[in-house]
Short mmCIF file of C-alpha atoms in Angstrom, two decimals:
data_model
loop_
_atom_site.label_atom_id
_atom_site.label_comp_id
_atom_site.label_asym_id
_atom_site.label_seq_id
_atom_site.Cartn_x
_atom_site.Cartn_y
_atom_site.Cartn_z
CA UNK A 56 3.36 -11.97 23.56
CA UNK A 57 6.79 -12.89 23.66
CA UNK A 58 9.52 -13.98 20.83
CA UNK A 59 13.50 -14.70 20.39
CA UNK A 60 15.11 -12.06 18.01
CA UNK A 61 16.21 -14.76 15.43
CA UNK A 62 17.81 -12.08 12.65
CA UNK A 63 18.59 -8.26 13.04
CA UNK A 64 20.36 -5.81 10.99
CA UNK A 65 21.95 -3.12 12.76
CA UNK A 66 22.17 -0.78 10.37
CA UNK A 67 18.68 -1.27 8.52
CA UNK A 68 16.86 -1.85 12.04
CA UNK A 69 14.82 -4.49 10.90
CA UNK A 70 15.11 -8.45 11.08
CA UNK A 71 12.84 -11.51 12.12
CA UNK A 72 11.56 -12.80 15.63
CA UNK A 73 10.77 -16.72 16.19
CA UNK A 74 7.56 -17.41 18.16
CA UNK A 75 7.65 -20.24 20.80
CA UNK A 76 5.50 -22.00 18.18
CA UNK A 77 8.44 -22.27 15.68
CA UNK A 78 6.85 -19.63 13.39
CA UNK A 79 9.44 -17.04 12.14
CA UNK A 80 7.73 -13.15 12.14
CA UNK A 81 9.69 -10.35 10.27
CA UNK A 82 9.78 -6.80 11.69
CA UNK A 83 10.37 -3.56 10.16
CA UNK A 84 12.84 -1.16 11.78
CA UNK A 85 9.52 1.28 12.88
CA UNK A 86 8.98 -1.77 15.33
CA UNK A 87 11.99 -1.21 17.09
CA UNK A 88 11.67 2.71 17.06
CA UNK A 89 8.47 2.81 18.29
CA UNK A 90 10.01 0.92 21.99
CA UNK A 91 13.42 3.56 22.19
CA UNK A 92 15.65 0.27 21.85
CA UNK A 93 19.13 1.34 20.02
CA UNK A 94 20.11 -2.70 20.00
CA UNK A 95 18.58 -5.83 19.90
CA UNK A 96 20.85 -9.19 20.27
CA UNK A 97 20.32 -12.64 18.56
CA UNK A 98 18.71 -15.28 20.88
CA UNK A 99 17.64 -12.11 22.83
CA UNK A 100 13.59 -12.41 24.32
CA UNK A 101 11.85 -9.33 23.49
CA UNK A 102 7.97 -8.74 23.95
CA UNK A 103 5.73 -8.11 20.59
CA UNK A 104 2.66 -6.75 18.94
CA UNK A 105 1.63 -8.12 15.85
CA UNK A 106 0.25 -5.52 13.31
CA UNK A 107 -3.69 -4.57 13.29
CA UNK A 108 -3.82 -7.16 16.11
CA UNK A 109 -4.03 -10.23 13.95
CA UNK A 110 -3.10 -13.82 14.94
CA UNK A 111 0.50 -14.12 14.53
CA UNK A 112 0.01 -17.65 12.99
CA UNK A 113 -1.60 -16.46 10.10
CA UNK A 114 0.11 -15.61 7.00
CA UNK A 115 1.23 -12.37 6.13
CA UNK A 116 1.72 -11.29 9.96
CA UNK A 117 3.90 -8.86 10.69
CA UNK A 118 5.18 -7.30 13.91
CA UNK A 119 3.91 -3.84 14.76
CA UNK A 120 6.05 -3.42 17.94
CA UNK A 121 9.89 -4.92 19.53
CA UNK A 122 10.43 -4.25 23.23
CA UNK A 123 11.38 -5.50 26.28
CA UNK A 124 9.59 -4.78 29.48
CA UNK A 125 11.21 -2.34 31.91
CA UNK A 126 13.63 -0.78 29.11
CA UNK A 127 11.95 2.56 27.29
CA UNK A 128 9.55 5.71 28.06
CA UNK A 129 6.53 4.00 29.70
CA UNK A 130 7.72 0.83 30.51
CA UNK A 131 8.43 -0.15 34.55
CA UNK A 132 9.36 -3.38 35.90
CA UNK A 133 6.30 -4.69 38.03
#
């Protein structure tokens, strides 16, 4: 799934993505470890899992996982 980094802290890692539906989603700076990323940029599209694969429209979602395809260990452009 895809979302627009709408808040990040630099230093803490960790900030909020917005969902093409509106809905905002905050992510913890493990999220952003876990894809190798040293930066993320406001307005920026990233790709996202949502914790213990739950709908990201229900309440209490969180992200699991920030990345963006073709950057990181693993990831190739196809």
């Amino acid at each position: 799934m895809q979302a627009t980094v709408h808040t990040y802290d630099l230093e803490e890692r960790t900030g909020e993505v917005l969902l093409d539906t509106g809905r905002v989603l905050p992510f913890p700076a493990s999220a952003v470890e876990a894809s190798g990323l040293r930066h993320l940029r406001l307005g920026q599209r990233v790709s996202i899992e949502v914790a213990d694969g739950a709908d990201p429209e229900t309440r209490g979602a969180t992200v699991s996982r920030v990345w963006i395809v073709g950057i990181g260990e693993g990831e190739t452009i196809t």
